[in-house]
Coordinates of C-alpha atoms in Angstrom, one line a residue:
M1 CA 118.2 134.6 81.6
N2 CA 116.2 134.6 84.7
I3 CA 117.2 138.3 86.1
M4 CA 116.6 137.2 89.4
S5 CA 120.2 134.8 88.9
E6 CA 122.3 137.7 88.8
K7 CA 123.1 137.9 92.3
G8 CA 118.9 139.0 93.4
N9 CA 118.5 141.8 91.2
R10 CA 117.9 145.1 93.4
T11 CA 114.6 146.5 91.2
V12 CA 113.0 143.1 91.4
A13 CA 113.4 142.6 95.3
L14 CA 112.3 146.2 96.0
V15 CA 109.1 145.4 94.3
A16 CA 108.6 142.3 95.6
E17 CA 108.5 143.7 98.7
L18 CA 105.9 145.6 98.2
S19 CA 102.5 144.7 99.2
L20 CA 99.8 144.3 97.2
K21 CA 97.9 148.2 97.9
E22 CA 101.5 149.6 97.7
R23 CA 101.9 148.0 94.1
K24 CA 99.0 149.8 93.0
D25 CA 100.2 152.7 94.6
V26 CA 103.6 152.8 92.5
G27 CA 101.8 151.4 89.5
H28 CA 99.6 154.9 89.8
L29 CA 102.3 156.8 90.6
L30 CA 104.3 156.1 87.6
S31 CA 101.4 156.5 85.2
Q32 CA 100.9 159.9 86.0
G33 CA 105.1 160.4 85.2
K34 CA 106.4 161.2 81.7
R35 CA 108.2 158.0 81.0
D36 CA 105.7 155.1 80.2
S37 CA 108.4 152.6 80.0
L38 CA 109.1 153.2 83.9
L39 CA 105.1 151.6 84.2
L40 CA 105.4 148.9 81.6
I41 CA 108.6 147.6 82.8
F42 CA 107.3 147.6 86.7
N43 CA 103.9 145.7 85.8
A44 CA 106.0 143.4 83.6
I45 CA 108.2 142.9 87.0
C46 CA 104.8 142.2 88.9
S47 CA 103.2 140.1 86.6
G48 CA 106.5 137.5 86.4
L49 CA 106.5 138.0 89.9
R50 CA 102.8 136.8 90.2
S51 CA 103.8 133.6 87.9
S52 CA 105.2 130.2 89.2
K53 CA 107.1 129.8 85.4
L54 CA 110.7 129.6 85.3
E55 CA 111.4 132.2 82.7
S56 CA 108.6 134.8 84.4
L57 CA 111.2 137.0 84.8
D58 CA 113.6 136.3 82.0
K59 CA 115.0 139.2 79.9
A60 CA 113.5 138.6 77.0
F61 CA 110.1 138.9 78.4
L62 CA 110.8 142.1 80.9
F63 CA 112.3 143.8 77.5
Q64 CA 109.6 142.5 75.0
R65 CA 106.7 144.2 77.7
T66 CA 109.0 147.2 78.0
F67 CA 109.9 147.9 74.5
G68 CA 107.5 146.1 73.0
E69 CA 110.1 144.2 70.8
A70 CA 112.9 141.2 70.9
Y71 CA 115.3 141.9 73.6
T72 CA 119.7 141.1 72.4
K73 CA 122.3 141.7 74.3
D74 CA 123.8 144.4 72.4
K75 CA 120.5 146.1 73.8
D76 CA 120.5 145.1 77.2
Y77 CA 121.6 148.3 77.8
L78 CA 118.4 149.5 77.7
L79 CA 116.9 147.2 80.0
R80 CA 119.6 147.9 82.7
N81 CA 118.8 151.6 82.1
E82 CA 115.1 150.7 83.0
L83 CA 115.7 149.1 85.9
R84 CA 118.4 151.5 87.0
L85 CA 115.3 154.5 86.7
L86 CA 113.0 152.6 88.3
S87 CA 114.8 151.0 91.2
K88 CA 115.1 154.9 92.1
E89 CA 111.0 155.9 92.1
L90 CA 110.7 152.3 94.4
T91 CA 113.7 153.8 96.5
D92 CA 112.0 157.2 96.6
Y93 CA 108.4 155.8 97.5
L94 CA 109.9 153.5 100.2
A95 CA 111.9 156.4 101.4
M96 CA 108.8 158.8 102.0
G97 CA 106.4 155.9 102.9
Q98 CA 109.0 155.6 105.9
L99 CA 108.9 159.7 106.4
K100 CA 105.3 160.0 106.4
K101 CA 105.1 157.1 109.2
R102 CA 107.8 158.9 111.6
M103 CA 105.8 162.4 111.0
R104 CA 102.7 160.3 112.1
D105 CA 104.0 158.8 115.0
D106 CA 106.2 161.9 116.1
P107 CA 105.1 165.0 116.0
L108 CA 108.6 166.4 117.0
E109 CA 109.3 165.0 114.0
E110 CA 106.7 166.8 112.0
K111 CA 107.7 170.2 113.2
R112 CA 111.2 170.2 112.9
L113 CA 110.4 169.2 109.2
L114 CA 108.3 172.5 108.9
L115 CA 110.8 174.6 110.6
C116 CA 113.3 173.4 107.7
S117 CA 110.6 174.3 105.1
Y118 CA 110.4 177.7 106.6
I119 CA 113.9 178.3 106.3
D120 CA 113.7 177.0 102.6
R121 CA 111.6 179.4 101.8
N122 CA 112.7 183.0 104.4
A123 CA 109.7 182.5 105.8
H124 CA 112.1 183.8 109.1
H125 CA 109.4 185.8 111.0
L126 CA 107.4 182.2 111.4
F127 CA 110.5 180.4 111.9
D128 CA 111.4 183.4 114.7
R129 CA 108.3 182.9 116.6
E130 CA 108.1 178.5 116.4
W131 CA 111.6 177.6 116.9
E132 CA 112.3 178.0 120.6
K133 CA 109.0 176.2 121.9
V134 CA 110.0 173.6 119.8
V135 CA 113.1 172.8 121.4
N136 CA 112.0 173.4 124.4
D137 CA 108.9 170.8 123.6
A138 CA 112.1 168.4 122.4
K139 CA 114.1 168.8 125.9
A140 CA 111.4 167.7 127.8
Q141 CA 110.8 164.9 125.7
L142 CA 114.3 163.9 125.9
R143 CA 115.0 164.3 122.5
P144 CA 118.0 165.9 122.5
D145 CA 118.7 164.8 118.5
I146 CA 115.6 166.8 117.5
A147 CA 116.5 169.8 119.8
L148 CA 120.2 169.9 118.6
E149 CA 118.9 169.6 115.1
I150 CA 116.4 173.2 115.5
Q151 CA 119.4 174.6 117.4
K152 CA 121.8 174.1 114.7
L153 CA 119.0 176.2 112.2
A154 CA 118.7 178.9 115.0
V155 CA 122.4 179.7 114.9
E156 CA 122.8 179.7 111.2
H157 CA 119.8 181.5 110.7
L158 CA 120.7 184.3 113.6
V159 CA 123.9 184.6 112.1
S160 CA 122.6 185.2 108.6
T161 CA 119.9 187.2 109.5
R162 CA 120.4 188.9 112.1
Q163 CA 122.2 192.4 112.5
A164 CA 126.3 192.2 114.4
T165 CA 124.8 193.9 117.5
I166 CA 125.7 193.3 120.9
E167 CA 122.3 192.3 121.3
N168 CA 122.0 189.7 119.0
Y169 CA 125.3 188.4 119.5
D170 CA 124.8 188.1 123.2
Q171 CA 121.7 186.3 121.6
L172 CA 124.0 183.6 119.8
L173 CA 126.2 183.0 122.6
K174 CA 123.6 182.4 125.2
L175 CA 122.0 179.8 122.3
L176 CA 125.3 178.2 121.3
A177 CA 125.8 177.6 125.1
D178 CA 122.3 175.7 125.5
Y179 CA 123.5 174.1 122.1
Q180 CA 126.9 172.7 123.9
D181 CA 124.6 171.5 127.0
T182 CA 122.2 169.5 124.4
L183 CA 124.9 168.0 122.7
K184 CA 126.6 166.7 126.2
L185 CA 122.8 165.4 127.2
H186 CA 123.1 163.5 123.4
F187 CA 126.1 162.2 123.9
T188 CA 125.6 161.2 127.1
H189 CA 122.6 158.7 126.4
Q190 CA 124.2 157.7 122.7
H191 CA 127.3 156.7 125.0
L192 CA 125.5 154.9 127.3
F193 CA 123.2 152.8 124.5
G194 CA 126.2 151.3 123.5
R195 CA 127.6 150.8 126.3
H196 CA 124.7 149.6 127.9
K197 CA 124.3 147.1 125.1
Q198 CA 128.2 146.2 125.0
A199 CA 127.8 145.0 128.6
F200 CA 124.7 142.9 127.6
V201 CA 126.9 140.9 124.4
E202 CA 129.9 140.9 127.0
R203 CA 127.5 139.3 129.7
T204 CA 125.9 136.5 127.3
L205 CA 128.9 135.3 125.7
Q206 CA 129.9 135.1 129.7
A207 CA 126.9 132.8 129.8
I208 CA 127.5 130.7 126.5
G209 CA 130.8 130.0 127.7
S210 CA 133.4 132.5 126.5
D211 CA 136.6 133.5 128.8
I212 CA 135.6 137.4 128.4
Q213 CA 134.8 140.1 131.4
V214 CA 132.1 143.0 131.2
S215 CA 133.7 146.3 131.0
P216 CA 133.6 148.5 133.8
L217 CA 131.7 151.5 132.9
E218 CA 134.2 154.5 133.0
V219 CA 133.0 158.0 133.3
I220 CA 133.7 160.2 130.4
S221 CA 133.4 163.9 130.3
L222 CA 133.1 165.9 127.8
N223 CA 134.3 169.0 129.9
P224 CA 136.1 168.0 133.0
T225 CA 134.4 171.4 135.1
D226 CA 130.6 170.3 134.0
Q227 CA 128.8 169.1 137.4
E228 CA 127.5 166.4 137.5
R229 CA 123.9 167.0 135.8
N230 CA 120.6 165.2 137.5
D231 CA 119.2 163.4 134.6
A232 CA 116.9 160.6 135.4
F233 CA 117.1 158.8 131.5
S234 CA 121.5 158.4 131.7
N235 CA 121.3 157.5 135.3
H236 CA 118.9 154.6 134.5
F237 CA 121.0 153.6 132.0
V238 CA 124.4 153.7 133.7
A239 CA 122.6 151.4 136.7
L240 CA 121.3 148.9 134.0
T241 CA 124.9 149.1 132.7
K242 CA 126.9 148.5 136.0
A243 CA 124.2 145.7 136.8
Y244 CA 125.5 143.6 134.0
A245 CA 129.1 143.6 135.5
H246 CA 127.8 142.1 139.1
R247 CA 125.8 139.5 140.4
G248 CA 123.5 138.6 143.2
E249 CA 122.3 141.4 145.3
E250 CA 124.9 143.5 144.1
K251 CA 122.8 143.3 140.6
I252 CA 119.4 143.8 142.0
G253 CA 120.2 146.9 143.7
L254 CA 121.3 148.2 141.2
L255 CA 118.5 146.8 138.8
K256 CA 116.1 148.5 141.3
T257 CA 117.5 151.5 141.1
A258 CA 117.0 152.0 137.5
A259 CA 113.4 150.7 138.4
D260 CA 112.9 153.7 140.4
L261 CA 114.5 156.0 137.9
V262 CA 111.9 154.9 135.3
S263 CA 109.1 156.9 136.6
E264 CA 110.9 160.1 136.4
I265 CA 111.5 159.8 132.7
N266 CA 109.1 161.8 131.0
S267 CA 109.4 161.3 127.6
R268 CA 107.3 160.4 124.6
S269 CA 109.9 158.0 123.1
F270 CA 110.1 156.1 126.2
D271 CA 108.3 153.1 127.3
Q272 CA 107.8 153.2 131.3
N273 CA 105.9 150.2 130.8
A274 CA 108.8 148.3 128.7
A275 CA 111.3 148.9 130.9
L276 CA 109.6 148.3 133.8
A277 CA 108.8 144.9 132.7
T278 CA 112.0 144.7 131.7
V279 CA 113.6 145.5 134.9
N280 CA 111.7 143.5 137.4
A281 CA 112.2 140.3 134.7
A282 CA 115.6 140.5 135.5
I283 CA 115.2 141.3 138.8
A284 CA 113.4 138.4 139.1
L285 CA 115.9 136.0 137.0
E286 CA 118.5 137.3 139.5
Y287 CA 116.3 135.9 142.6
F288 CA 116.3 132.5 140.9
L289 CA 119.7 132.2 140.1
L290 CA 120.0 132.8 143.4
R291 CA 117.9 130.2 144.5
E292 CA 115.5 133.0 146.6
L293 CA 113.0 131.6 144.4
E294 CA 110.1 132.7 147.1
A295 CA 111.4 136.3 146.9
S296 CA 111.5 136.0 142.8
L297 CA 107.6 135.6 142.0
S298 CA 106.7 139.4 142.7
Y299 CA 108.8 140.3 140.3
H300 CA 107.8 137.6 138.0
Q301 CA 104.3 139.0 138.2
K302 CA 105.2 142.5 137.6
A303 CA 107.2 141.8 134.9
L304 CA 104.0 140.5 133.3
E305 CA 101.9 143.2 134.7
F306 CA 103.6 145.7 132.8
G307 CA 104.5 144.1 129.7
S308 CA 101.1 143.2 128.7
G309 CA 101.3 145.2 125.5
L310 CA 105.1 144.1 124.7
E311 CA 105.6 142.2 121.7
D312 CA 104.5 138.6 121.7
R313 CA 108.2 136.5 121.9
K314 CA 109.3 139.5 124.6
L315 CA 106.8 138.9 126.7
L316 CA 107.0 134.8 126.3
S317 CA 110.2 135.6 127.6
F318 CA 108.8 136.7 130.6
V319 CA 106.4 134.0 130.5
F320 CA 108.6 131.7 130.3
N321 CA 111.1 132.8 132.9
Y322 CA 107.9 133.0 135.9
L323 CA 106.7 129.4 134.5
S324 CA 110.0 127.8 135.0
T325 CA 110.1 129.5 138.9
L326 CA 106.7 127.9 139.7
I327 CA 108.0 124.7 138.3
R328 CA 111.0 124.4 140.4
M329 CA 108.8 125.5 143.5
E330 CA 107.1 122.3 142.9
R331 CA 104.0 124.5 142.4
H332 CA 102.5 122.7 139.2
E333 CA 98.5 123.7 139.2
Q334 CA 99.8 127.4 139.4
A335 CA 102.1 126.7 136.1
I336 CA 99.1 125.2 134.1
A337 CA 96.9 128.0 134.7
L338 CA 99.7 130.1 134.2
V339 CA 100.4 128.6 130.8
N340 CA 96.8 128.3 130.0
K341 CA 96.0 132.3 130.2
Y342 CA 99.0 132.7 128.0
A343 CA 97.7 129.9 125.4
S344 CA 96.4 132.7 123.1
V345 CA 99.9 134.2 122.6
W346 CA 102.0 131.1 122.6
E347 CA 99.7 129.4 120.5
K348 CA 100.8 131.7 117.9
L349 CA 104.5 130.6 117.9
P350 CA 105.1 127.2 116.9
R351 CA 108.7 126.8 118.9
M352 CA 107.3 128.8 121.2
R353 CA 103.9 126.2 121.1
D354 CA 105.6 123.1 121.2
R355 CA 108.0 124.4 124.2
F356 CA 104.9 125.1 126.5
R357 CA 103.3 122.0 125.6
C358 CA 105.9 120.2 126.8
L359 CA 106.1 121.4 130.1
K360 CA 102.3 121.4 130.4
A361 CA 102.7 118.2 130.0
M362 CA 105.4 117.5 132.1
C363 CA 103.4 119.7 134.8
H364 CA 100.1 117.3 134.3
V365 CA 103.0 114.4 134.9
F366 CA 103.9 116.1 138.4
E367 CA 100.5 115.8 139.3
N368 CA 99.8 112.3 138.3
D369 CA 97.2 113.1 135.6
P370 CA 98.9 111.3 132.7
K371 CA 95.5 111.8 130.4
A372 CA 95.6 115.6 130.7
A373 CA 99.7 115.2 129.6
E374 CA 98.5 113.4 126.7
D375 CA 96.4 115.7 125.9
C376 CA 99.2 118.1 124.8
I377 CA 100.8 116.4 122.9
P378 CA 99.7 117.0 118.9
E379 CA 99.1 114.4 116.5
D380 CA 102.3 115.2 114.4
R381 CA 104.9 115.2 116.7
K382 CA 108.0 115.7 114.9
A383 CA 106.3 118.9 113.6
G384 CA 108.3 121.5 116.4
G385 CA 111.7 120.1 115.6
L386 CA 113.9 117.3 116.4
D387 CA 114.4 118.6 120.3
H388 CA 110.4 118.7 121.2
Y389 CA 110.4 115.1 119.4
Y390 CA 112.3 113.8 122.1
Y391 CA 110.6 115.6 124.5
Y392 CA 107.1 114.2 123.7
R393 CA 108.5 110.4 123.0
F394 CA 110.2 110.4 127.2
I395 CA 106.7 112.2 127.9
Q396 CA 104.8 109.2 126.0
I397 CA 107.1 106.5 128.5
I398 CA 106.2 107.9 131.8
I399 CA 102.5 108.3 130.8
L400 CA 102.3 105.0 129.6
F401 CA 103.8 103.8 133.3
Q402 CA 101.6 106.0 135.1
K403 CA 98.9 104.7 133.3
G404 CA 100.1 101.1 134.8
K405 CA 101.6 100.1 131.3
Q406 CA 105.2 99.1 132.5
E407 CA 105.7 96.8 129.5
L408 CA 104.9 99.0 127.0
A409 CA 106.3 101.6 128.7
M410 CA 109.8 99.9 128.7
N411 CA 109.1 99.6 125.0
E412 CA 109.0 102.4 124.1
A413 CA 112.1 103.8 126.3
E414 CA 114.0 100.8 123.9
N415 CA 112.3 102.5 120.4
F416 CA 113.2 105.3 121.5
E417 CA 117.3 104.8 122.3
H418 CA 117.1 102.9 119.3
T419 CA 116.0 106.0 117.2
V420 CA 118.5 108.5 119.4
R421 CA 121.2 106.4 118.2
Y422 CA 120.2 106.3 114.5
N423 CA 119.1 110.1 114.3
D424 CA 122.1 111.8 116.2
K425 CA 123.6 109.8 119.2
D426 CA 122.3 112.9 121.4
E427 CA 124.4 111.8 124.4
D428 CA 122.3 113.5 127.3
Y429 CA 119.3 111.7 125.9
L430 CA 120.8 108.6 125.7
R431 CA 121.9 108.8 129.5
L432 CA 118.3 110.1 130.3
I433 CA 116.5 106.4 128.5
Q434 CA 119.0 104.7 130.3
A435 CA 118.0 106.0 133.7
M436 CA 114.7 105.6 132.7
K437 CA 115.1 101.9 131.8
K438 CA 117.0 101.4 134.8
F439 CA 113.9 103.0 136.6
L440 CA 111.3 100.9 135.1
L441 CA 113.7 97.3 135.4
L442 CA 113.3 98.3 139.3
K443 CA 109.7 99.1 139.3
S444 CA 108.8 95.8 137.9
E445 CA 111.1 94.0 140.4
Q446 CA 109.4 95.7 143.3
P447 CA 106.8 93.2 144.0
T448 CA 109.1 90.3 143.8
I449 CA 112.4 91.6 145.9
S450 CA 112.5 92.8 149.7
E451 CA 111.6 95.9 150.9
E452 CA 115.7 96.4 152.0
A453 CA 117.1 94.9 148.5
Y454 CA 114.5 97.4 146.8
W455 CA 115.6 100.2 149.1
E456 CA 119.4 99.4 148.3
K457 CA 118.9 99.7 144.6
A458 CA 116.5 102.7 144.9
E459 CA 119.0 105.0 147.2
K460 CA 122.0 103.7 144.3
L461 CA 119.9 105.1 141.2
D462 CA 118.9 107.8 143.1
R463 CA 122.9 108.7 143.5
S464 CA 123.2 107.9 140.4
L465 CA 120.1 109.9 138.8
D466 CA 121.4 113.1 141.0
Q467 CA 124.9 113.5 139.7
A468 CA 123.3 113.3 136.0
S469 CA 120.7 116.0 136.4
E470 CA 123.1 118.2 137.6
S471 CA 124.6 118.2 133.8
A472 CA 121.5 117.9 132.4
Y473 CA 119.5 120.7 130.8
A474 CA 116.9 122.4 132.5
D475 CA 114.3 120.5 130.5
R476 CA 115.5 117.3 130.8
A477 CA 116.5 117.5 134.2
L478 CA 112.5 117.9 134.8
F479 CA 112.7 113.8 134.3
Y480 CA 115.5 113.4 136.4
R481 CA 113.3 114.6 138.8
W482 CA 110.2 112.8 138.5
I483 CA 111.9 109.9 138.2
V484 CA 113.5 110.4 141.6
S485 CA 110.2 111.3 143.3
R486 CA 108.9 108.1 142.0
L487 CA 111.5 105.7 143.7
S488 CA 110.1 106.5 146.9

């Protein structure tokens, strides 16, 4: 029996996750252990994963490589035990690797573990000398989680090592009061994280058609007698969270408040540039939805400026929103320049690659440059999925028309209509193709009918296109817009 068929064996899955270097490291660690069989079964699994044969991870194969004898069902428990022990070794290795990474990337985490080591070793003099500074550093870097853990260590340490004197216990009371303040700050940050994400989810559900309201941000106080604290981090997320429940100018005002607070948040764990990129992108989008396109431009630019270090997909979402605004404003040359500027980013992501190619092609179409538009269409139009394939097909119809090949454009439109009916009967695309066929037919008639007759038909088609455009997806609405622009 192939062991991977047993609901995906965990041990094999863990080995499969290891890089080649990590497999060498694990092999070296196992070779230093006292149980030779663990190295044998580990090497057997690695060999099986490299093989393309079906029996490469068969129990018989693994048992033979591990124990040097044939597998039988009554000995299956031996194999299961080795897999269990190897799984524990792999778990320890992966967890330790993650811990080392955290220590490397977060000096506060390293200092916290060092203080724990002092407690375990009864090195009280070292703990007493260093813990307060680490707590203060953690607070300064907005890491109340680290500060809390060290304060808890300090409380237990002082209780267990100090004499019960007024001075010592007065110090404990102050420490416990400080601990409570740190706890409230930590709770506030965690609470706002959850409510911010909740507001995002509820707003997203609204956007995709769910009948749900964004929950109001309730004031939660751990101690009603507390005075309002001046906490830029909390206030930043309060403003962001409240913004999800508003639209228009109110929402923009809250987002601007959130942006203003970013510079006051000094923490290694808080990425100011990423926060400013996200907030500015949100402001730009809200202006876009208000159709105040000119006002949105500077915020799109700021989002890209601050977001230059973000991971590719996040950055491209900001680029795409900016691109949509420029296209809506009919600034096609600027839109093409923007697409070209970020080509090295979107070309690495297949779905985004086709999306940007399509929009770039449409910008060239609006600029009446069919050759440049055609250069955007890949040889394999189907590789990007059915939606992009359809988009390329429709652009090809327009290119043929712009090259003066109206008969070929009509043939392509009819062939495209047959393709859609055969594949999935996409009603939106069928309406769009039928509108294109009416446009091509009218253009072919134009030289043979009176100007008055042409304009009467053009106005009728224009009205029907306006109605269809309102219900079309944003990217397909560009096609309707192009047809309308060429009726005159």
